[in-house]
Short mmCIF file of C-alpha atoms in Angstrom, two decimals:
data_model
loop_
_atom_site.label_atom_id
_atom_site.label_comp_id
_atom_site.label_asym_id
_atom_site.label_seq_id
_atom_site.Cartn_x
_atom_site.Cartn_y
_atom_site.Cartn_z
CA MET A 417 72.81 129.31 -41.70
CA THR A 418 70.33 131.30 -43.69
CA ASN A 419 71.16 132.86 -47.02
CA PHE A 420 72.29 136.47 -47.51
CA ASN A 421 68.84 138.01 -47.80
CA LYS A 422 67.11 136.04 -45.05
CA LYS A 423 69.19 136.42 -41.94
CA ARG A 424 67.40 136.86 -38.64
CA VAL A 425 68.48 140.19 -37.19
CA SER A 426 67.84 141.38 -33.62
CA TYR A 427 68.29 145.09 -33.01
CA PHE A 428 68.59 146.63 -29.53
CA TYR A 429 67.64 150.23 -28.82
CA ASP A 430 66.57 152.22 -25.76
CA GLU A 431 64.63 155.39 -26.56
CA GLU A 432 66.31 157.23 -23.67
CA ILE A 433 69.81 156.86 -25.12
CA GLY A 434 69.71 160.28 -26.78
CA SER A 435 69.06 162.12 -23.53
CA PHE A 436 72.48 161.46 -21.98
CA TYR A 437 75.06 164.25 -22.19
CA TYR A 438 78.73 163.89 -21.26
CA ALA A 439 79.79 167.54 -20.94
CA PRO A 440 79.96 170.80 -22.93
CA LYS A 441 82.34 170.45 -25.90
CA HIS A 442 82.93 166.79 -25.12
CA PRO A 443 83.29 164.84 -28.40
CA MET A 444 81.24 161.82 -27.27
CA LYS A 445 77.57 162.40 -28.13
CA PRO A 446 75.15 159.56 -27.24
CA HIS A 447 72.56 161.51 -29.23
CA ARG A 448 74.16 160.12 -32.41
CA ILE A 449 72.52 156.75 -31.65
CA ALA A 450 69.06 158.33 -31.55
CA VAL A 451 69.73 159.97 -34.92
CA THR A 452 70.92 156.61 -36.30
CA HIS A 453 67.75 154.94 -35.06
CA ASP A 454 65.58 157.57 -36.70
CA LEU A 455 67.29 156.95 -40.04
CA VAL A 456 66.80 153.21 -39.58
CA LEU A 457 63.08 153.83 -39.15
CA GLY A 458 63.01 156.30 -42.03
CA TYR A 459 64.48 153.71 -44.39
CA GLU A 460 61.95 151.20 -42.99
CA LEU A 461 64.73 148.78 -42.06
CA HIS A 462 62.86 147.93 -38.85
CA LYS A 463 60.42 145.87 -40.90
CA GLN A 464 63.21 143.41 -41.70
CA MET A 465 64.41 142.81 -38.14
CA GLU A 466 63.23 142.41 -34.57
CA ILE A 467 63.56 145.49 -32.36
CA TYR A 468 64.09 145.10 -28.62
CA LYS A 469 64.41 147.43 -25.70
CA PRO A 470 67.29 145.91 -23.74
CA LYS A 471 67.08 145.15 -20.07
CA ARG A 472 69.49 147.36 -18.16
CA SER A 473 72.36 145.36 -16.76
CA SER A 474 72.56 144.85 -13.02
CA LYS A 475 75.62 145.50 -10.89
CA GLU A 476 76.16 141.76 -10.65
CA GLU A 477 76.25 141.43 -14.44
CA LEU A 478 78.76 144.26 -14.76
CA GLN A 479 80.94 142.60 -12.11
CA ARG A 480 81.42 139.56 -14.32
CA PHE A 481 84.37 141.55 -15.67
CA HIS A 482 84.72 144.78 -13.67
CA THR A 483 85.71 144.90 -10.00
CA LYS A 484 83.07 145.39 -7.34
CA LYS A 485 84.73 148.55 -6.00
CA TYR A 486 84.82 150.11 -9.44
CA VAL A 487 81.17 149.32 -10.23
CA ASN A 488 80.05 150.60 -6.82
CA PHE A 489 81.98 153.81 -7.43
CA LEU A 490 80.35 154.38 -10.83
CA GLN A 491 76.92 153.81 -9.33
CA SER A 492 77.54 156.11 -6.35
CA ILE A 493 79.19 159.16 -7.89
CA ILE A 494 77.08 161.96 -9.39
CA PRO A 495 77.92 165.58 -10.27
CA THR A 496 76.61 166.90 -6.94
CA ASN A 497 78.73 164.61 -4.73
CA GLN A 498 81.89 164.18 -6.81
CA ASP A 499 83.92 166.27 -4.34
CA GLN A 500 83.53 163.37 -1.90
CA PHE A 501 85.30 160.99 -4.29
CA ILE A 502 88.47 162.90 -5.19
CA GLU A 503 90.83 160.04 -4.39
CA GLN A 504 88.65 157.43 -6.11
CA GLN A 505 88.36 159.58 -9.24
CA SER A 506 92.13 159.51 -9.59
CA THR A 507 92.27 155.77 -8.93
CA PHE A 508 89.59 154.96 -11.48
CA ASN A 509 90.69 157.60 -14.04
CA VAL A 510 87.40 159.47 -13.97
CA GLY A 511 87.15 163.25 -14.31
CA GLU A 512 88.70 164.52 -17.57
CA ASP A 513 88.23 162.44 -20.73
CA CYS A 514 85.75 160.41 -18.72
CA PRO A 515 83.72 163.08 -16.89
CA ILE A 516 81.04 162.70 -14.26
CA PHE A 517 77.60 163.47 -15.69
CA ASP A 518 73.95 163.04 -14.75
CA ASN A 519 72.53 159.50 -14.79
CA MET A 520 75.72 158.14 -16.30
CA PHE A 521 75.36 154.72 -14.63
CA GLU A 522 72.07 154.25 -16.49
CA LEU A 523 73.89 154.82 -19.78
CA PHE A 524 76.39 152.10 -18.90
CA GLN A 525 73.55 149.72 -18.00
CA ILE A 526 71.84 150.35 -21.34
CA SER A 527 75.03 149.90 -23.35
CA ALA A 528 76.07 146.69 -21.60
CA GLY A 529 72.51 145.35 -21.50
CA GLY A 530 72.09 145.55 -25.26
CA SER A 531 75.41 143.82 -25.95
CA ILE A 532 74.88 141.04 -23.42
CA GLN A 533 71.35 140.34 -24.59
CA GLY A 534 72.49 140.42 -28.20
CA ALA A 535 74.93 137.66 -27.24
CA VAL A 536 72.14 135.73 -25.53
CA LYS A 537 70.12 135.83 -28.76
CA LEU A 538 73.05 134.30 -30.64
CA ASN A 539 73.70 131.74 -27.94
CA HIS A 540 70.18 130.35 -28.17
CA ASN A 541 70.01 130.47 -31.96
CA LEU A 542 67.25 133.08 -31.86
CA ALA A 543 69.12 135.34 -34.27
CA ASP A 544 71.90 135.16 -36.83
CA ILE A 545 72.95 138.78 -36.23
CA SER A 546 72.52 141.04 -33.20
CA ILE A 547 73.02 144.81 -33.39
CA ASN A 548 73.66 147.24 -30.52
CA TRP A 549 74.90 150.61 -31.74
CA ALA A 550 75.01 151.83 -28.13
CA GLY A 551 77.77 149.30 -27.43
CA GLY A 552 81.36 148.96 -28.60
CA LEU A 553 83.07 150.83 -25.75
CA HIS A 554 86.39 149.08 -26.17
CA HIS A 555 88.78 151.13 -24.00
CA ALA A 556 87.32 150.44 -20.53
CA LYS A 557 89.51 148.33 -18.28
CA LYS A 558 88.65 146.01 -15.42
CA SER A 559 88.85 148.76 -12.80
CA ARG A 560 89.55 151.90 -14.79
CA ALA A 561 87.77 154.19 -17.24
CA SER A 562 89.59 155.18 -20.41
CA GLY A 563 88.91 156.97 -23.69
CA PHE A 564 85.29 157.98 -22.96
CA CYS A 565 84.57 154.34 -21.97
CA TYR A 566 83.61 153.32 -18.44
CA ILE A 567 82.08 149.83 -18.80
CA ASN A 568 83.43 147.40 -21.39
CA ASP A 569 80.25 145.95 -22.86
CA ILE A 570 82.28 144.07 -25.46
CA VAL A 571 84.14 141.97 -22.90
CA LEU A 572 80.88 141.26 -21.07
CA ALA A 573 79.23 140.15 -24.32
CA ILE A 574 82.16 137.93 -25.28
CA LEU A 575 82.11 136.29 -21.86
CA GLU A 576 78.45 135.53 -22.49
CA LEU A 577 79.23 134.06 -25.92
CA LEU A 578 81.97 131.85 -24.45
CA LYS A 579 79.30 129.97 -22.51
CA PHE A 580 78.19 128.46 -25.83
CA PHE A 581 80.86 129.05 -28.45
CA PRO A 582 84.31 127.42 -28.23
CA ARG A 583 86.13 130.26 -30.03
CA VAL A 584 85.18 133.91 -30.54
CA LEU A 585 86.83 136.31 -32.98
CA TYR A 586 86.75 140.00 -32.07
CA ILE A 587 87.31 142.46 -34.96
CA ASP A 588 87.79 146.20 -34.37
CA ILE A 589 87.64 148.78 -37.22
CA ASP A 590 87.63 151.84 -34.95
CA ILE A 591 90.55 154.19 -35.66
CA HIS A 592 91.67 153.69 -32.05
CA HIS A 593 93.20 150.43 -30.87
CA GLY A 594 90.78 148.14 -29.01
CA ASP A 595 93.09 147.97 -26.01
CA GLY A 596 90.52 147.13 -23.33
CA VAL A 597 89.25 144.04 -25.14
CA GLU A 598 92.72 142.89 -26.11
CA GLU A 599 93.94 143.27 -22.53
CA ALA A 600 91.01 141.27 -21.15
CA PHE A 601 91.76 138.26 -23.38
CA TYR A 602 95.52 138.69 -23.79
CA ALA A 603 96.36 135.36 -22.13
CA THR A 604 93.72 133.05 -23.61
CA ASP A 605 93.21 131.27 -26.91
CA ARG A 606 89.43 131.16 -26.50
CA VAL A 607 89.25 134.67 -27.98
CA MET A 608 91.28 136.09 -30.85
CA THR A 609 91.33 139.89 -31.08
CA CYS A 610 92.07 141.66 -34.36
CA SER A 611 92.35 145.47 -34.48
CA PHE A 612 92.92 147.78 -37.47
CA HIS A 613 93.92 151.16 -36.07
CA LYS A 614 96.16 154.19 -36.27
CA TYR A 615 99.44 153.75 -34.42
CA GLY A 616 102.17 156.29 -33.76
CA ASP A 617 102.44 160.07 -33.32
CA GLU A 618 101.37 159.52 -29.68
CA PHE A 619 97.89 158.71 -30.94
CA PHE A 620 95.54 157.45 -28.22
CA PRO A 621 95.76 154.95 -26.58
CA GLY A 622 99.34 154.35 -27.71
CA THR A 623 98.99 150.55 -27.79
CA GLY A 624 98.50 148.09 -30.64
CA ASN A 625 102.02 147.53 -31.91
CA LEU A 626 102.47 144.77 -34.46
CA ARG A 627 104.62 142.95 -31.90
CA ASP A 628 101.82 142.85 -29.31
CA THR A 629 100.64 139.31 -29.90
CA GLY A 630 99.53 137.94 -26.51
CA VAL A 631 101.15 136.00 -23.68
CA ASP A 632 101.15 132.47 -22.28
CA VAL A 633 98.32 130.41 -23.77
CA GLY A 634 97.19 133.50 -25.67
CA LYS A 635 100.49 133.97 -27.50
CA TYR A 636 99.76 134.93 -31.15
CA TYR A 637 96.02 135.21 -30.48
CA SER A 638 96.17 139.01 -30.46
CA VAL A 639 96.45 140.45 -33.96
CA ASN A 640 97.24 144.12 -34.52
CA PHE A 641 97.40 145.86 -37.89
CA PRO A 642 98.85 149.34 -37.17
CA LEU A 643 98.18 152.00 -39.81
CA LEU A 644 99.28 155.56 -40.51
CA ASN A 645 97.30 158.66 -41.51
CA GLY A 646 95.28 158.81 -44.68
CA ILE A 647 94.57 155.12 -45.41
CA THR A 648 92.15 154.88 -48.35
CA ASN A 649 89.31 152.48 -49.13
CA GLU A 650 91.32 150.46 -51.62
CA LYS A 651 94.29 149.75 -49.36
CA TYR A 652 92.26 149.31 -46.19
CA LEU A 653 89.83 146.82 -47.74
CA LYS A 654 92.57 144.84 -49.45
CA TYR A 655 94.48 144.14 -46.25
CA PHE A 656 91.36 143.87 -44.12
CA LYS A 657 90.05 141.05 -46.29
CA LEU A 658 93.42 139.31 -46.58
CA THR A 659 93.97 139.41 -42.83
CA ILE A 660 90.46 138.27 -41.92
CA ASP A 661 90.61 135.40 -44.41
CA LYS A 662 93.91 134.23 -42.94
CA ILE A 663 92.52 134.40 -39.40
CA LEU A 664 89.39 132.46 -40.36
CA GLU A 665 91.50 129.83 -42.06
CA VAL A 666 93.75 129.33 -39.04
CA TYR A 667 91.54 130.08 -36.05
CA ARG A 668 88.12 128.86 -37.30
CA PRO A 669 86.00 130.93 -34.87
CA SER A 670 82.51 129.83 -33.83
CA ALA A 671 81.19 133.41 -33.56
CA ILE A 672 82.32 136.93 -34.41
CA VAL A 673 82.01 140.25 -32.57
CA LEU A 674 82.50 143.27 -34.84
CA GLN A 675 83.13 146.73 -33.40
CA CYS A 676 82.21 149.34 -36.03
CA GLY A 677 83.76 152.52 -34.67
CA ALA A 678 82.91 155.26 -37.19
CA ASP A 679 85.84 157.53 -36.30
CA SER A 680 87.78 155.77 -39.07
CA LEU A 681 85.65 157.72 -41.58
CA TYR A 682 87.12 160.81 -43.20
CA GLY A 683 85.95 164.05 -41.65
CA ASP A 684 85.80 162.64 -38.14
CA ARG A 685 86.54 165.12 -35.39
CA LEU A 686 89.25 162.89 -33.89
CA GLY A 687 90.17 160.75 -36.89
CA SER A 688 92.68 160.92 -39.70
CA PHE A 689 91.72 158.13 -42.13
CA ASN A 690 90.18 158.61 -45.58
CA LEU A 691 87.52 155.87 -45.52
CA ASP A 692 84.07 156.72 -46.85
CA ILE A 693 80.74 155.19 -45.86
CA LYS A 694 80.79 152.53 -48.56
CA GLY A 695 84.36 151.53 -47.70
CA HIS A 696 83.54 151.26 -44.01
CA GLY A 697 80.35 149.36 -44.81
CA GLU A 698 82.21 146.95 -47.08
CA CYS A 699 84.03 145.62 -43.99
CA VAL A 700 80.65 144.90 -42.36
CA LYS A 701 79.35 143.27 -45.53
CA TYR A 702 82.46 141.10 -45.82
CA ILE A 703 82.10 139.80 -42.27
CA ARG A 704 78.35 139.26 -42.71
CA ASN A 705 79.01 137.06 -45.72
CA LYS A 706 81.12 134.70 -43.59
CA ASN A 707 77.83 133.27 -42.27
CA LEU A 708 78.89 132.97 -38.64
CA PRO A 709 76.85 134.16 -35.65
CA LEU A 710 77.60 137.88 -35.56
CA LEU A 711 77.31 140.54 -32.86
CA VAL A 712 77.67 144.06 -34.31
CA LEU A 713 78.44 146.98 -31.99
CA GLY A 714 79.02 150.71 -32.28
CA GLY A 715 82.05 152.45 -30.81
CA GLY A 716 83.85 155.67 -31.65
CA GLY A 717 82.64 158.36 -34.01
CA TYR A 718 82.73 162.06 -33.19
CA THR A 719 81.04 163.77 -36.11
CA PRO A 720 77.49 162.71 -35.19
CA LYS A 721 75.89 163.25 -38.61
CA ASN A 722 78.50 161.04 -40.27
CA VAL A 723 78.14 158.37 -37.58
CA ALA A 724 74.35 158.23 -37.99
CA LYS A 725 74.60 157.90 -41.77
CA CYS A 726 77.28 155.20 -41.51
CA TRP A 727 75.48 153.03 -38.98
CA ALA A 728 72.12 153.38 -40.74
CA TYR A 729 73.80 152.26 -43.97
CA GLU A 730 75.43 149.32 -42.19
CA THR A 731 72.12 148.35 -40.58
CA GLY A 732 70.80 148.11 -44.14
CA ILE A 733 73.70 145.85 -45.10
CA LEU A 734 73.06 143.59 -42.12
CA VAL A 735 69.40 143.08 -43.04
CA GLY A 736 70.35 142.41 -46.67
CA GLN A 737 69.49 145.81 -48.14
CA ASN A 738 72.77 147.01 -49.62
CA ASN A 739 71.76 149.98 -51.74
CA LEU A 740 69.89 152.50 -49.62
CA ASN A 741 68.61 155.61 -51.37
CA ASP A 742 71.18 158.40 -51.29
CA GLN A 743 68.43 160.91 -50.46
CA LEU A 744 67.83 160.75 -46.72
CA PRO A 745 64.23 159.97 -45.75
CA GLU A 746 62.02 162.55 -44.07
CA THR A 747 62.53 162.28 -40.31
CA VAL A 748 62.35 164.53 -37.29
CA TYR A 749 66.08 165.13 -37.85
CA SER A 750 65.79 166.32 -41.45
CA SER A 751 66.55 169.91 -40.43
CA TYR A 752 69.52 168.64 -38.40
CA PHE A 753 71.21 167.38 -41.59
CA GLY A 754 70.42 170.64 -43.39
CA GLU A 755 71.49 170.83 -47.01
CA ASN A 756 73.73 167.79 -46.72
CA ASN A 757 70.81 165.38 -46.77
CA HIS A 758 72.60 162.71 -48.81
CA LEU A 759 73.51 159.40 -47.22
CA TYR A 760 76.85 158.90 -48.94
CA THR A 761 78.12 162.47 -48.55
CA LEU A 762 80.05 163.07 -45.34
CA ASP A 763 80.41 166.38 -43.52
CA SER A 764 83.70 168.21 -42.95
CA LYS A 765 85.74 166.28 -45.44
CA THR A 766 89.43 166.69 -44.69
CA ASP A 767 91.79 164.64 -46.80
CA PHE A 768 94.93 163.42 -45.05
CA LYS A 769 97.95 162.48 -47.09
CA ASP A 770 98.18 158.73 -47.33
CA GLN A 771 101.33 157.73 -45.46
CA ASN A 772 100.72 153.99 -45.82
CA THR A 773 103.13 152.72 -48.45
CA LYS A 774 102.50 149.45 -50.24
CA ARG A 775 105.78 148.09 -48.89
CA ARG A 776 104.85 148.89 -45.29
CA LEU A 777 101.38 147.37 -45.56
CA GLU A 778 102.68 144.22 -47.22
CA SER A 779 105.40 143.84 -44.59
CA THR A 780 102.83 144.17 -41.80
CA TYR A 781 100.56 141.60 -43.41
CA GLN A 782 103.39 139.12 -43.94
CA GLN A 783 104.44 139.41 -40.29
CA ILE A 784 100.85 138.72 -39.18
CA CYS A 785 100.75 135.67 -41.45
CA GLU A 786 104.03 134.47 -39.94
CA ASN A 787 102.60 134.83 -36.42
CA LEU A 788 99.43 132.98 -37.39
CA ARG A 789 101.49 130.22 -38.98
CA ILE A 790 102.88 129.40 -35.56
CA ILE A 791 99.36 128.54 -34.39
CA LYS A 792 99.00 124.86 -35.18
CA GLY A 793 95.34 124.73 -36.05
CA ALA A 794 92.35 126.00 -34.13
CA PRO A 795 92.63 125.40 -30.39
CA SER A 796 90.41 122.76 -28.88
CA ILE A 797 88.86 123.34 -25.50
CA GLN A 798 87.95 121.44 -22.41
CA MET A 799 85.40 122.94 -20.06
CA LYS A 800 83.66 122.08 -16.85
CA VAL A 801 80.10 120.87 -17.12
CA ILE A 802 77.94 123.97 -17.39
CA PRO A 803 75.14 124.27 -14.81
CA ASN A 804 71.59 125.25 -15.68
CA GLU A 805 71.82 128.41 -17.76
CA PHE A 806 69.66 131.02 -16.13
CA ILE A 807 69.24 133.82 -18.62
CA ILE A 808 67.96 136.02 -15.84
CA GLN A 809 69.38 135.40 -12.45
CA ASP A 810 66.83 136.29 -9.81
CA SER A 811 68.34 137.96 -6.78
CA THR A 812 65.92 137.58 -3.88
CA LYS A 813 62.33 136.66 -3.21
CA GLU A 814 61.74 140.23 -2.06
CA ASP A 815 62.96 141.60 -5.39
CA LEU A 816 60.67 139.20 -7.18
CA GLU A 817 57.64 140.29 -5.19
CA ASN A 818 58.48 143.96 -5.77
CA ASP A 819 58.59 143.37 -9.51
CA GLN A 820 55.30 141.54 -9.79
CA ASP A 821 53.34 144.64 -10.76
CA LYS A 822 55.89 146.08 -13.17
CA ASN A 823 55.45 145.81 -16.92
CA PRO A 824 58.03 143.52 -18.48
CA ASP A 825 60.46 144.85 -21.04
CA SER A 826 59.33 143.84 -24.49
CA ARG A 827 60.09 144.35 -28.10
CA ILE A 828 59.29 147.94 -28.98
CA THR A 829 58.76 150.36 -31.78
CA SER A 830 59.86 153.95 -31.63
CA SER A 831 57.51 156.86 -32.06
CA PRO A 832 56.53 157.16 -35.73
CA ILE A 833 58.34 159.78 -37.76
CA ASN A 834 55.02 161.02 -39.04
CA ARG A 835 52.03 159.58 -37.23
CA ASN A 836 49.66 160.45 -40.07
CA LYS A 837 51.87 158.99 -42.77
CA VAL A 838 53.53 155.90 -41.33
CA ASP A 839 51.53 153.01 -39.97
CA TYR A 840 53.86 150.85 -37.92
CA ASN A 841 53.05 147.18 -37.53
CA LYS A 842 52.76 145.99 -33.97
CA PHE A 843 55.57 143.70 -33.00
CA LYS A 844 54.73 140.33 -31.56
CA GLU A 845 55.82 139.77 -27.98
CA ASP A 846 58.73 137.40 -27.54
CA GLY A 847 58.41 135.37 -24.35
CA PHE A 848 62.13 134.76 -24.31
CA PHE A 849 62.78 138.45 -23.76
CA THR A 850 59.78 139.35 -21.58
CA LYS A 851 58.72 138.47 -18.07
CA GLY A 852 60.10 135.13 -17.11
CA VAL A 853 63.36 133.31 -16.64
CA SER A 854 64.47 130.78 -19.20
CA PHE A 855 66.77 127.87 -18.52
CA LEU A 856 67.80 124.89 -20.54
CA ASN A 857 66.31 121.61 -19.44
CA THR A 858 68.57 118.74 -18.51
CA GLU A 859 68.83 117.18 -21.95
CA SER A 860 69.59 120.52 -23.59
CA LYS A 861 72.21 121.28 -20.98
CA ILE A 862 74.02 117.99 -21.56
CA ASN A 863 73.84 118.52 -25.32
CA ARG A 864 75.44 121.91 -24.99
CA CYS A 865 78.08 120.79 -22.54
CA PHE A 866 79.38 118.02 -24.77
CA ALA A 867 79.07 120.01 -27.97
CA LEU A 868 81.30 122.71 -26.47
CA LEU A 869 84.02 120.11 -26.23
CA ASN A 870 85.51 119.08 -29.52
CA GLU A 871 84.52 115.56 -30.36
CA GLU A 872 87.84 113.94 -29.57
CA SER A 873 87.80 115.59 -26.16
CA PHE A 874 84.32 114.16 -25.63
CA GLN A 875 85.60 110.79 -26.72
CA GLN A 876 88.26 110.96 -24.01
CA LYS A 877 85.67 111.98 -21.42
CA CYS A 878 83.46 109.01 -22.29
CA LEU A 879 86.42 106.64 -22.09
CA LYS A 880 87.11 107.99 -18.61
CA ARG A 881 83.51 107.26 -17.64
CA ILE A 882 83.79 103.69 -18.91
CA GLN A 883 87.33 102.79 -17.87
CA LYS A 884 88.09 105.14 -14.96
CA PRO A 885 84.78 105.85 -13.16
CA GLN A 886 86.52 107.57 -10.24
CA PHE A 887 87.66 110.42 -12.47
CA PHE A 888 84.09 111.22 -13.41
CA GLN A 889 82.73 111.66 -9.90
CA GLN A 890 83.58 115.37 -9.74
CA CYS A 891 81.78 115.97 -13.03
CA GLU A 892 78.74 114.10 -11.74
CA LYS A 893 78.49 116.41 -8.73
CA GLU A 894 78.25 119.46 -10.93
CA ILE A 895 75.01 118.38 -12.58
CA PRO A 896 71.77 118.03 -10.59
CA GLN A 897 71.06 114.33 -10.25
CA SER A 898 67.79 113.25 -11.77
CA LYS A 899 66.29 110.23 -13.42
CA GLU A 900 65.98 112.23 -16.65
CA TYR A 901 69.66 113.10 -16.64
CA SER A 902 70.78 109.61 -15.69
CA ASN A 903 68.73 107.91 -18.40
CA PHE A 904 69.81 110.40 -21.04
CA PHE A 905 73.48 110.37 -20.19
CA ASN A 906 73.74 106.62 -19.81
CA LYS A 907 72.03 106.23 -23.17
CA GLY A 908 74.66 108.48 -24.72
CA ILE A 909 77.47 106.52 -23.06
CA LYS A 910 76.01 103.26 -24.33
CA GLN A 911 75.72 104.63 -27.86
CA PHE A 912 79.27 105.85 -27.70
CA SER A 913 80.79 102.69 -26.24
CA ASN A 914 79.11 100.59 -28.91
CA SER A 915 80.70 102.76 -31.59
CA LEU A 916 84.25 102.46 -30.21
CA PRO A 917 86.82 100.26 -31.94
CA MET A 918 88.28 97.49 -29.78
CA GLU A 919 91.73 99.10 -29.76
CA SER A 920 90.46 102.35 -28.19
CA THR A 921 92.57 103.34 -25.21
CA TYR A 922 92.09 105.71 -22.32
CA SER A 923 93.58 109.19 -22.61
CA SER A 924 93.71 111.32 -19.49
CA SER A 925 92.36 114.86 -19.37
CA HIS A 926 91.40 117.33 -16.68
CA TYR A 927 88.80 119.95 -16.01
CA SER A 928 89.91 123.54 -16.37
CA SER A 929 88.46 127.03 -16.42
CA PRO A 930 86.34 128.15 -19.39
CA LEU A 931 89.20 130.34 -20.62
CA SER A 932 91.84 127.66 -20.59
CA SER A 933 92.68 125.29 -23.40
CA ASN A 934 94.29 121.96 -24.06
CA SER A 935 95.94 120.91 -27.28
CA PHE A 936 93.45 118.30 -28.43
CA SER A 937 93.10 117.60 -32.11
CA THR A 938 89.97 118.82 -33.85
CA SER A 939 89.61 115.69 -35.95
CA SER A 940 86.79 113.35 -35.09
CA SER A 941 85.02 110.15 -36.01
CA VAL A 942 82.26 110.46 -33.41
CA ASN A 943 79.10 112.42 -34.03
CA ILE A 944 77.26 112.23 -30.70
CA PHE A 945 75.70 115.35 -29.16
CA LYS A 946 76.86 117.34 -32.18
CA LYS A 947 74.04 119.85 -31.89
CA ARG A 948 75.55 122.99 -30.34
CA ARG A 949 72.54 125.21 -29.78
CA VAL A 950 69.04 124.09 -28.91
CA ASN A 951 65.65 125.70 -28.63
CA ASN A 952 64.29 123.20 -26.13
CA ILE A 953 63.61 125.78 -23.42
CA THR A 954 61.42 125.71 -20.35
CA VAL A 955 60.00 129.00 -19.10
CA VAL A 956 58.91 129.63 -15.54
CA GLY A 957 57.52 132.79 -13.96
CA CYS A 958 60.11 135.09 -12.48
CA LYS A 959 61.15 138.75 -12.38
CA ASN A 960 61.23 141.12 -15.33
CA PHE A 961 63.85 140.62 -18.01
#
C-alpha cells in the first residue's frame, strides 16, 4: 500500500447531479453535491486524483439486491402518472418522505453507478481510495424506500467488493442508524457493519440498539454504538477510535466502506450532535491511515453549505492534503456562501446539551468489546470458483449495435470556475473505464479464486483434488475448460503436492454461497496463489461502459 501522501484516489461525479429536485421544502438537496464538487475544483484537489463520470447503473445491476418488481416500479412511476400507482406507492413506501419527482430513476442510477464502479476500481487494484459523494443512501431496503433513500448503493457496492475481498467492514458516521445496510448483511460474517448514531427519543429510524448484533452466522457481526444528543468531538473521536481499533484487531477486514453522512455536524437541519468539520474529518483521516482499500461515500446532511464544506475538506484529507485554506476559493458559488466564506465555520450553529455521560459511553464500549470477544478470530471463507469477471455485462447483440455510434463515458473535468484564470489539464483516457468490456484471463481468474480462500482452505481443496478426485468434478465444470487453464492449474497442484509433508491428511469441505462461511483457521504454511488482485486484463470491444 502506498504511503499517506501518495494514495491513488478515484473520484466519481456526474455533472447533472445538481439538477435533481426532490420537492419544495424537502430537506434532501442533491445540489449539495454540485457545490461540494465546485469547492473540490476551487481547492485544486482534482489535480491529485482521477475524476470519472460514472456509468449509470442498469436495472439488472440494481436487481442484484433490490427486487425486480420494486426496480420496475421506480423506473415506471413519474409525477404525471403516480395516480396509477396508488397501491404500489403504499407497498413500496413511496410518497411522503420519499416523494415522486422528475427523472428520479436517473438519480438512483447515478448514485449506484458511482459506488459500484468505485468498488470495481478497488477490486482491480486501480485505486487505493474511491470517492462517490452522491452515494451513501443507507436506509433503502430490498423492496422498500425509506428515509429519502430509494436504492441502496452501499449494499450494491459491498456485493461488488465481496467478489474479491474475503471480509468487508462497513462504517457509518451518519447521525441516523445505517439500518438498510445492517439488515442486508445481518446474517453473514462476510460483512461487519459498525454504526455510530443517535438512538432514542423516537429518532428515525428507531433501530440500532446496542443489543442488535446479528443473527445466525452473522451473530456479533453487527456493531451499534448508540449515542444521545450533543456528543462532542472529544468524546466521539475517543470511542470511535477505540471501537474501530478493536474491530480491526478482531475482524481483520480486507476492505472498508465508509459512509460519511454530514448530518452529524452541529447546525444540521435534522441533526443534534455537536461535531465540527475537523472532528468529522478526523474520523475519515483515521480510517484512511489504516491503509486498507477504502470506498468513501456521502449520505445524510441537510444544511447544504455545511455538507459541501465538510465533504470538500474530507476530499482534501483523502488525497493527503489535510490543511485546506480556511478562506473558501473563488467559485461560481461564492455568492451562495455569502459572508460565511470560511471553510471551518458552519452555518446555523445550535449547541445541544451533551447528554452522553462518560459512564454511559464506557459501558457501551465495554459491551461491544465483550461481543467482539466472542468472535474467535476473523472468519475464513469458502467460495465457489468465480467465473470470468465481466466488468460490463453486455445484454444483447442489438443493444451492442445500437451503442456503436455513442461516445463512451470517460474521465471528465467539470467546467472551469473561471475559464480565463484556470487552465485545466486534460485527463488521460482510461481504457478500463471507457468503451470495452474487461474480463480476467484464465490465469488471473484462478489466482483470484484461490486467493479468496484462506490458505488452509486452499490446502484442503488441493488435497481433495489429489486424494478424492470425484469431489472436484463439480468445481471443474464451473471453469471453462482450456489447455491454458489445465496447464496452469495442474502446475499449481504439482507445486503444492511437492510442498506437502508426508503426514498430510484429507479434510473434507464443501462449496457454499459467497455469503456463507466455514470455521477454517487463518493460519497457513502454504504461499501459493497468494496474489489477491491482478492487473493482467484482456480488453475486447463491446458496448459503452
